[in-house]
Amino acid sequence: MNHWGLADALAQRRQQSLYRRRLTLESAQGPVVTVDGGSLLAFCSNDYLGLANHPDVIAACKSGLENFGAGAGASHLISGHLTPHEALENALASFTGRERALLFTSGYQANIGIINALLGEQDQVFQDYLNHASLLDGGFLSRARHCRYAHGDPHALAQVLEDADGQRLLVATDGVFSMDGDIAPLPELAAVCERFNACLLVDDAHGIGVIGKTGAGSLELLGLSPSQVPLLMGTLGKALGLMGAFVAGDEDLIETLIQNARSYIYTTALPPAIASAALVSLGLARTPDLREKLHANIRQFQQGAQQLGLVLLPSDTAVQPLILGDSGTAMAWSEELCSQGMLVPAIRPPTVPAGSARLRIALSAAHDENHIEQLLDALNQTRGRLPL
Ligand SMILES: *Cc1c(COP(=O)(O)O)cnc(C)c1O
């Protein structure tokens, strides 16, 4: 494939500090991971409650495997919808206070599926500037007219909705933004949607299990009803520690997705053991213990960073970003921290806007006070050695 210039493009990427490389973890997910035979303290996973390697979740997964086998064997509409899937959908509907929930094999597929099942050329989709790529891609694929509004800004949304003339108007937003950790102003966005007769879709991948009185996420925290947010999407791969996703809503919505969402119809169902495990994860996420530990860790980290004079983005969720600006600086910080035994990823464009490369520090209930102290120490050392 020489004539396609792949090697040149890759070299250019490397030169711009934009090259992406994978680590291989030689251990389970957790606060301490093994890489290249050595231990690192990890502040990078989305396993915010420490459930990915929780003994009760593993036990449920094992019993799911024994009772229902390793694979679902088919898509949900053919013969891949098993008892654990059905039970999990019911539990998720009750968790989110909605008529029904529908499982997808991933959050990416859920977002692609929802938007495509509901919108076409004659419709319009309005997206927060910092929305997750899967929402954006869902919008592009649907062929609906696409419009992005300024991050977290209901006035900017109202302005673009003023000129809207599509048949169906869908407003899509992350609940908790994945790279910034801030929470969307949902009551204000919902009010704008009501004014313009638009429908609000919230992707709460980073809110579910993390915020809200029972861990039900941004909507619970901010007190939004199903009629204000008819479309709620959440994932099982983050705080719930597994994989997969769900859409929760009313009967007609879910039936429409079952009929029309191509990324639901034309893909294999989640392994049933994952659904069995998710039922137990969900139970653990609903009890306050792990969430309280996570929030104690968040406060400890925020206070420590403040004492060091490190300015974080304003976030009260598990994602605590330290903006460094250019990609080279972010990479240098990440590498320096790694040499001190800390695994903290540098997030660069195009995942975040140009000039806002950052460390995305992700905290978990599985961290203890000492882990957080070690991270703060390492950040302080790094600041002495590198530009901020
Ligand atoms: C991770 C994420 C997704 C995708 O979920 P997967 O299950 O990992 O495919 C969607 N939306 C947001 C906001 C996310 O952070």
Short mmCIF file of C-alpha atoms and ligand atoms in Angstrom, two decimals:
data_model
loop_
_atom_site.label_atom_id
_atom_site.label_comp_id
_atom_site.label_asym_id
_atom_site.label_seq_id
_atom_site.Cartn_x
_atom_site.Cartn_y
_atom_site.Cartn_z
CA MET A 1 0.00 0.00 0.00
CA ASN A 2 3.05 2.20 -0.48
CA HIS A 3 1.36 4.61 -2.84
CA TRP A 4 -1.25 5.56 -0.25
CA GLY A 5 1.34 7.41 1.80
CA LEU A 6 0.50 5.70 5.09
CA ALA A 7 4.09 5.71 6.31
CA ASP A 8 4.46 9.44 5.66
CA ALA A 9 1.22 10.25 7.43
CA LEU A 10 2.28 8.14 10.40
CA ALA A 11 5.68 9.83 10.54
CA GLN A 12 4.03 13.23 10.51
CA ARG A 13 1.72 12.20 13.33
CA ARG A 14 4.72 11.07 15.37
CA GLN A 15 6.46 14.37 14.78
CA GLN A 16 3.42 16.29 16.03
CA SER A 17 3.30 14.25 19.27
CA LEU A 18 -0.06 12.90 18.12
CA TYR A 19 0.94 9.28 17.67
CA ARG A 20 -1.19 6.88 19.68
CA ARG A 21 0.29 3.76 21.20
CA ARG A 22 -1.27 1.01 23.24
CA LEU A 23 -0.05 -0.36 26.53
CA THR A 24 -0.42 -4.00 27.33
CA LEU A 25 -1.63 -4.56 30.86
CA GLU A 26 -0.37 -7.83 32.27
CA SER A 27 -2.81 -7.71 35.19
CA ALA A 28 -6.47 -7.11 35.86
CA GLN A 29 -7.79 -3.56 35.96
CA GLY A 30 -7.27 -1.96 39.36
CA PRO A 31 -5.43 0.79 41.23
CA VAL A 32 -2.16 -1.08 40.70
CA VAL A 33 -1.49 -2.60 37.30
CA THR A 34 1.41 -4.49 35.77
CA VAL A 35 3.06 -3.16 32.60
CA ASP A 36 6.31 -4.57 31.21
CA GLY A 37 6.70 -6.63 34.35
CA GLY A 38 6.61 -3.58 36.64
CA SER A 39 3.86 -2.13 38.83
CA LEU A 40 2.26 1.21 38.12
CA LEU A 41 -0.35 3.13 40.05
CA ALA A 42 -3.12 3.66 37.53
CA PHE A 43 -5.26 6.77 37.21
CA CYS A 44 -6.65 6.16 33.79
CA SER A 45 -9.46 3.65 33.70
CA ASN A 46 -13.17 4.36 33.63
CA ASP A 47 -13.67 1.62 36.22
CA TYR A 48 -14.75 4.32 38.67
CA LEU A 49 -16.16 1.99 41.31
CA GLY A 50 -13.55 -0.74 41.05
CA LEU A 51 -16.11 -3.25 39.79
CA ALA A 52 -14.16 -4.61 36.80
CA ASN A 53 -12.26 -6.91 39.14
CA HIS A 54 -14.71 -7.11 42.04
CA PRO A 55 -15.08 -10.63 43.53
CA ASP A 56 -18.91 -10.53 43.55
CA VAL A 57 -19.01 -9.42 39.92
CA ILE A 58 -16.55 -12.12 38.92
CA ALA A 59 -18.59 -14.74 40.79
CA ALA A 60 -21.77 -13.64 38.99
CA CYS A 61 -19.94 -13.76 35.67
CA LYS A 62 -18.73 -17.29 36.39
CA SER A 63 -22.17 -18.54 37.29
CA GLY A 64 -23.54 -16.83 34.18
CA LEU A 65 -20.93 -18.69 32.13
CA GLU A 66 -21.84 -22.01 33.71
CA ASN A 67 -25.57 -21.57 33.21
CA PHE A 68 -25.72 -19.78 29.87
CA GLY A 69 -22.43 -20.48 28.10
CA ALA A 70 -19.74 -18.20 26.77
CA GLY A 71 -21.42 -16.52 23.83
CA ALA A 72 -24.93 -15.28 23.03
CA GLY A 73 -24.74 -17.06 19.69
CA ALA A 74 -26.96 -14.64 17.77
CA SER A 75 -28.39 -11.17 17.68
CA HIS A 76 -31.18 -10.28 20.11
CA LEU A 77 -33.86 -10.56 17.42
CA ILE A 78 -32.87 -14.05 16.33
CA SER A 79 -32.03 -16.17 19.36
CA GLY A 80 -29.40 -14.21 21.30
CA HIS A 81 -31.75 -12.67 23.88
CA LEU A 82 -31.37 -14.79 27.01
CA THR A 83 -32.84 -14.67 30.52
CA PRO A 84 -29.95 -12.61 31.97
CA HIS A 85 -30.39 -9.98 29.20
CA GLU A 86 -34.09 -9.75 29.93
CA ALA A 87 -33.50 -9.49 33.70
CA LEU A 88 -30.85 -6.81 33.20
CA GLU A 89 -33.11 -4.74 30.96
CA ASN A 90 -35.81 -4.85 33.63
CA ALA A 91 -33.33 -3.88 36.35
CA LEU A 92 -32.02 -0.97 34.25
CA ALA A 93 -35.55 0.27 33.56
CA SER A 94 -36.28 0.32 37.26
CA PHE A 95 -32.88 1.86 38.09
CA THR A 96 -33.52 4.75 35.70
CA GLY A 97 -37.23 5.05 36.51
CA ARG A 98 -38.39 4.38 32.93
CA GLU A 99 -40.87 2.08 31.28
CA ARG A 100 -38.23 0.05 29.51
CA ALA A 101 -34.54 -0.32 28.77
CA LEU A 102 -32.84 -1.92 25.78
CA LEU A 103 -29.35 -3.45 25.85
CA PHE A 104 -26.76 -2.67 23.20
CA THR A 105 -23.40 -4.37 22.77
CA SER A 106 -21.53 -1.09 23.25
CA GLY A 107 -22.16 2.56 23.92
CA TYR A 108 -20.79 3.44 20.52
CA GLN A 109 -23.38 1.20 18.91
CA ALA A 110 -26.15 2.53 21.13
CA ASN A 111 -25.57 6.12 20.03
CA ILE A 112 -25.28 5.16 16.38
CA GLY A 113 -28.46 3.11 16.73
CA ILE A 114 -30.63 5.66 18.53
CA ILE A 115 -29.94 8.57 16.22
CA ASN A 116 -30.24 6.51 13.05
CA ALA A 117 -33.46 4.87 14.11
CA LEU A 118 -35.06 8.23 14.81
CA LEU A 119 -33.66 10.75 12.32
CA GLY A 120 -33.30 11.08 8.57
CA GLU A 121 -32.50 13.73 5.95
CA GLN A 122 -35.48 15.89 6.80
CA ASP A 123 -34.46 16.17 10.47
CA GLN A 124 -31.85 18.07 12.49
CA VAL A 125 -29.48 17.12 15.29
CA PHE A 126 -27.89 19.63 17.66
CA GLN A 127 -24.76 18.57 19.47
CA ASP A 128 -22.72 20.04 22.29
CA TYR A 129 -19.30 20.99 20.97
CA LEU A 130 -17.61 18.48 23.31
CA ASN A 131 -19.96 15.54 22.74
CA HIS A 132 -18.50 12.07 22.53
CA ALA A 133 -17.46 10.88 19.08
CA SER A 134 -20.17 8.22 19.05
CA LEU A 135 -22.92 10.86 19.28
CA LEU A 136 -21.30 12.87 16.51
CA ASP A 137 -20.87 9.80 14.31
CA GLY A 138 -24.48 8.77 14.95
CA GLY A 139 -25.57 12.18 13.73
CA PHE A 140 -23.39 12.06 10.61
CA LEU A 141 -24.59 8.59 9.66
CA SER A 142 -28.25 9.53 10.03
CA ARG A 143 -27.90 12.20 7.29
CA ALA A 144 -29.85 14.62 9.47
CA ARG A 145 -28.54 18.17 9.26
CA HIS A 146 -25.85 18.56 11.89
CA CYS A 147 -25.23 21.56 14.09
CA ARG A 148 -22.85 21.95 17.04
CA TYR A 149 -23.49 24.47 19.81
CA ALA A 150 -21.00 25.97 22.27
CA HIS A 151 -20.11 23.64 25.11
CA GLY A 152 -22.65 23.56 27.94
CA ASP A 153 -24.36 26.72 26.70
CA PRO A 154 -28.19 26.71 26.67
CA HIS A 155 -28.25 30.20 25.12
CA ALA A 156 -26.13 29.05 22.21
CA LEU A 157 -28.50 26.10 21.81
CA ALA A 158 -31.54 28.39 21.84
CA GLN A 159 -29.91 30.54 19.17
CA VAL A 160 -29.38 27.68 16.76
CA LEU A 161 -32.84 26.28 17.48
CA GLU A 162 -34.38 29.66 16.55
CA ASP A 163 -33.50 28.97 12.92
CA ALA A 164 -34.37 25.28 12.92
CA ASP A 165 -36.78 24.09 10.26
CA GLY A 166 -36.25 20.33 10.35
CA GLN A 167 -39.15 17.99 11.04
CA ARG A 168 -37.71 16.28 14.08
CA LEU A 169 -35.25 18.22 16.24
CA LEU A 170 -32.94 16.18 18.44
CA VAL A 171 -30.58 17.73 20.98
CA ALA A 172 -27.80 15.39 22.08
CA THR A 173 -25.44 15.93 24.99
CA ASP A 174 -23.11 14.01 27.25
CA GLY A 175 -24.43 14.08 30.84
CA VAL A 176 -20.91 14.09 32.28
CA PHE A 177 -18.37 15.11 29.64
CA SER A 178 -15.85 12.36 29.12
CA MET A 179 -12.68 14.42 28.84
CA ASP A 180 -13.63 17.40 31.04
CA GLY A 181 -15.65 15.76 33.82
CA ASP A 182 -18.16 18.61 34.02
CA ILE A 183 -21.91 18.04 34.05
CA ALA A 184 -24.20 19.42 31.32
CA PRO A 185 -26.69 22.10 32.46
CA LEU A 186 -29.55 19.68 31.88
CA PRO A 187 -32.46 21.62 33.44
CA GLU A 188 -31.63 24.64 31.26
CA LEU A 189 -31.11 22.51 28.16
CA ALA A 190 -34.42 20.73 28.81
CA ALA A 191 -36.21 24.07 29.12
CA VAL A 192 -34.79 25.20 25.76
CA CYS A 193 -35.82 21.90 24.19
CA GLU A 194 -39.35 22.32 25.49
CA ARG A 195 -39.54 25.84 24.11
CA PHE A 196 -38.54 24.71 20.62
CA ASN A 197 -40.28 21.35 20.68
CA ALA A 198 -36.99 19.48 20.45
CA CYS A 199 -36.24 16.11 22.03
CA LEU A 200 -33.32 15.74 24.46
CA LEU A 201 -30.94 12.76 24.39
CA VAL A 202 -28.50 12.44 27.29
CA ASP A 203 -25.50 10.12 27.06
CA ASP A 204 -24.64 9.47 30.69
CA ALA A 205 -21.75 7.05 30.20
CA HIS A 206 -19.70 8.80 32.90
CA GLY A 207 -22.61 9.71 35.20
CA ILE A 208 -24.23 6.31 35.75
CA GLY A 209 -22.96 4.80 39.02
CA VAL A 210 -20.96 7.93 39.81
CA ILE A 211 -23.43 10.69 40.69
CA GLY A 212 -27.01 10.97 41.90
CA LYS A 213 -28.47 9.79 45.19
CA THR A 214 -28.73 6.16 44.08
CA GLY A 215 -26.04 6.37 41.43
CA ALA A 216 -28.57 6.82 38.64
CA GLY A 217 -26.49 9.62 37.16
CA SER A 218 -26.86 13.21 35.97
CA LEU A 219 -30.64 13.10 35.62
CA GLU A 220 -31.07 11.95 39.18
CA LEU A 221 -28.55 14.50 40.48
CA LEU A 222 -30.26 17.38 38.69
CA GLY A 223 -33.82 16.12 39.13
CA LEU A 224 -34.90 15.64 35.51
CA SER A 225 -38.02 13.69 34.64
CA PRO A 226 -38.43 11.24 31.75
CA SER A 227 -40.61 13.78 29.96
CA GLN A 228 -37.80 16.35 30.10
CA VAL A 229 -35.25 13.81 28.85
CA PRO A 230 -37.12 11.22 26.80
CA LEU A 231 -33.91 9.53 25.63
CA LEU A 232 -31.40 8.32 28.19
CA MET A 233 -28.36 6.32 27.21
CA GLY A 234 -25.89 4.79 29.67
CA THR A 235 -23.05 2.31 29.46
CA LEU A 236 -21.96 -0.76 31.40
CA GLY A 237 -18.28 -0.42 30.51
CA LYS A 238 -17.43 2.43 32.84
CA ALA A 239 -18.59 2.59 36.47
CA LEU A 240 -20.30 -0.79 36.10
CA GLY A 241 -16.97 -2.34 35.15
CA LEU A 242 -18.12 -4.54 32.26
CA MET A 243 -19.13 -3.79 28.70
CA GLY A 244 -22.28 -2.93 26.82
CA ALA A 245 -24.80 -0.14 27.04
CA PHE A 246 -28.48 0.59 27.32
CA VAL A 247 -31.10 3.03 26.20
CA ALA A 248 -33.93 3.75 28.62
CA GLY A 249 -37.21 5.34 27.67
CA ASP A 250 -40.86 4.70 27.02
CA GLU A 251 -42.45 1.69 25.41
CA ASP A 252 -42.82 3.26 21.94
CA LEU A 253 -39.22 4.43 21.88
CA ILE A 254 -37.84 1.02 22.81
CA GLU A 255 -40.08 -0.80 20.33
CA THR A 256 -39.01 1.66 17.61
CA LEU A 257 -35.36 0.93 18.37
CA ILE A 258 -35.99 -2.81 18.25
CA GLN A 259 -37.59 -2.41 14.80
CA ASN A 260 -35.18 0.18 13.33
CA ALA A 261 -31.83 0.51 15.10
CA ARG A 262 -29.43 -1.19 12.72
CA SER A 263 -26.60 -1.37 15.25
CA TYR A 264 -29.01 -3.26 17.50
CA ILE A 265 -30.44 -5.55 14.86
CA TYR A 266 -27.30 -6.54 12.97
CA THR A 267 -24.94 -7.43 15.77
CA THR A 268 -24.42 -10.25 18.24
CA ALA A 269 -25.90 -9.79 21.70
CA LEU A 270 -23.59 -9.31 24.68
CA PRO A 271 -22.35 -12.56 26.21
CA PRO A 272 -25.08 -13.53 28.68
CA ALA A 273 -22.51 -13.87 31.48
CA ILE A 274 -21.78 -10.16 31.10
CA ALA A 275 -25.46 -9.48 31.67
CA SER A 276 -25.44 -11.75 34.75
CA ALA A 277 -22.41 -9.87 36.06
CA ALA A 278 -24.00 -6.50 35.28
CA LEU A 279 -26.98 -7.34 37.48
CA VAL A 280 -24.59 -7.69 40.41
CA SER A 281 -22.58 -4.60 39.40
CA LEU A 282 -25.77 -2.62 39.29
CA GLY A 283 -26.69 -3.74 42.81
CA LEU A 284 -23.25 -2.67 44.08
CA ALA A 285 -23.48 0.65 42.23
CA ARG A 286 -26.88 1.40 43.78
CA THR A 287 -25.62 1.07 47.35
CA PRO A 288 -23.87 4.21 48.58
CA ASP A 289 -20.61 2.67 49.87
CA LEU A 290 -18.46 2.62 46.76
CA ARG A 291 -19.79 5.94 45.51
CA GLU A 292 -19.02 7.59 48.85
CA LYS A 293 -15.47 6.25 48.76
CA LEU A 294 -15.05 7.56 45.22
CA HIS A 295 -16.24 11.01 46.23
CA ALA A 296 -13.96 11.05 49.28
CA ASN A 297 -11.08 10.30 46.90
CA ILE A 298 -12.19 13.07 44.55
CA ARG A 299 -12.28 15.59 47.43
CA GLN A 300 -8.89 14.47 48.72
CA PHE A 301 -7.37 14.88 45.28
CA GLN A 302 -8.98 18.27 44.64
CA GLN A 303 -7.84 19.62 48.01
CA GLY A 304 -4.32 18.31 47.54
CA ALA A 305 -4.07 19.77 44.05
CA GLN A 306 -5.31 23.11 45.32
CA GLN A 307 -2.67 23.12 48.07
CA LEU A 308 -0.04 22.50 45.41
CA GLY A 309 -1.44 25.32 43.32
CA LEU A 310 -2.32 22.98 40.45
CA VAL A 311 -5.36 24.31 38.61
CA LEU A 312 -7.71 21.54 37.53
CA LEU A 313 -10.74 21.95 35.30
CA PRO A 314 -13.84 22.46 37.46
CA SER A 315 -15.20 18.94 37.89
CA ASP A 316 -16.79 17.08 40.78
CA THR A 317 -16.82 13.77 39.00
CA ALA A 318 -14.23 11.01 38.72
CA VAL A 319 -12.58 12.74 35.75
CA GLN A 320 -10.13 15.40 36.95
CA PRO A 321 -8.31 17.03 34.02
CA LEU A 322 -5.11 19.05 34.22
CA ILE A 323 -4.83 21.13 31.04
CA LEU A 324 -1.31 21.40 29.64
CA GLY A 325 -1.95 22.95 26.23
CA ASP A 326 0.21 21.46 23.55
CA SER A 327 0.49 17.77 22.86
CA GLY A 328 4.24 17.62 23.41
CA THR A 329 3.94 19.00 26.93
CA ALA A 330 1.10 16.64 27.78
CA MET A 331 3.15 13.68 26.52
CA ALA A 332 6.21 14.82 28.50
CA TRP A 333 4.15 15.05 31.71
CA SER A 334 2.64 11.64 31.13
CA GLU A 335 6.09 10.12 30.50
CA GLU A 336 7.63 11.81 33.53
CA LEU A 337 4.78 10.56 35.72
CA CYS A 338 5.27 7.10 34.29
CA SER A 339 8.94 7.19 35.27
CA GLN A 340 7.68 7.89 38.80
CA GLY A 341 5.39 4.87 38.68
CA MET A 342 2.13 6.65 37.82
CA LEU A 343 0.02 5.75 34.83
CA VAL A 344 -1.82 8.91 33.76
CA PRO A 345 -2.73 9.26 30.11
CA ALA A 346 -2.13 12.34 27.97
CA ILE A 347 -5.26 13.12 25.98
CA ARG A 348 -4.54 14.97 22.74
CA PRO A 349 -6.41 16.27 19.70
CA PRO A 350 -8.60 15.22 18.02
CA THR A 351 -10.06 13.66 21.19
CA VAL A 352 -9.92 17.14 22.74
CA PRO A 353 -9.83 20.54 20.96
CA ALA A 354 -6.46 21.78 19.66
CA GLY A 355 -4.43 23.56 22.34
CA SER A 356 -6.17 21.76 25.21
CA ALA A 357 -4.07 18.60 25.49
CA ARG A 358 -4.25 17.39 29.03
CA LEU A 359 -3.71 14.78 31.66
CA ARG A 360 -7.00 13.04 32.24
CA ILE A 361 -6.73 11.91 35.83
CA ALA A 362 -9.40 9.32 36.54
CA LEU A 363 -10.14 8.37 40.13
CA SER A 364 -11.77 5.22 41.44
CA ALA A 365 -13.33 3.94 44.63
CA ALA A 366 -10.59 1.30 44.51
CA HIS A 367 -7.88 3.91 45.19
CA ASP A 368 -6.93 4.47 48.82
CA GLU A 369 -5.71 7.66 50.50
CA ASN A 370 -2.12 6.64 50.07
CA HIS A 371 -2.53 6.17 46.30
CA ILE A 372 -3.90 9.68 45.98
CA GLU A 373 -1.04 11.09 48.10
CA GLN A 374 1.47 9.36 45.85
CA LEU A 375 -0.13 10.86 42.77
CA LEU A 376 -0.09 14.35 44.27
CA ASP A 377 3.58 13.92 45.18
CA ALA A 378 4.44 12.80 41.68
CA LEU A 379 2.55 15.73 40.14
CA ASN A 380 4.45 18.08 42.38
CA GLN A 381 7.81 16.55 41.38
CA THR A 382 6.83 16.69 37.72
CA ARG A 383 5.95 20.34 37.96
CA GLY A 384 9.44 21.03 39.25
CA ARG A 385 10.95 19.36 36.19
CA LEU A 386 8.71 20.32 33.31
CA PRO A 387 6.87 23.39 32.03
CA LEU A 388 3.22 23.78 32.96
C1 LIG B 1 -17.25 5.59 26.44
C2 LIG B 1 -18.33 6.42 25.92
C3 LIG B 1 -19.20 5.93 24.95
C4 LIG B 1 -18.99 4.61 24.29
O1 LIG B 1 -19.29 3.56 25.12
P1 LIG B 1 -18.66 2.13 24.84
O2 LIG B 1 -19.54 1.21 25.58
O3 LIG B 1 -17.27 2.19 25.38
O4 LIG B 1 -18.69 1.91 23.37
C5 LIG B 1 -20.25 6.72 24.58
N1 LIG B 1 -20.44 7.94 25.10
C6 LIG B 1 -19.60 8.46 26.02
C7 LIG B 1 -19.85 9.82 26.56
C8 LIG B 1 -18.51 7.71 26.44
O5 LIG B 1 -17.66 8.22 27.31
#
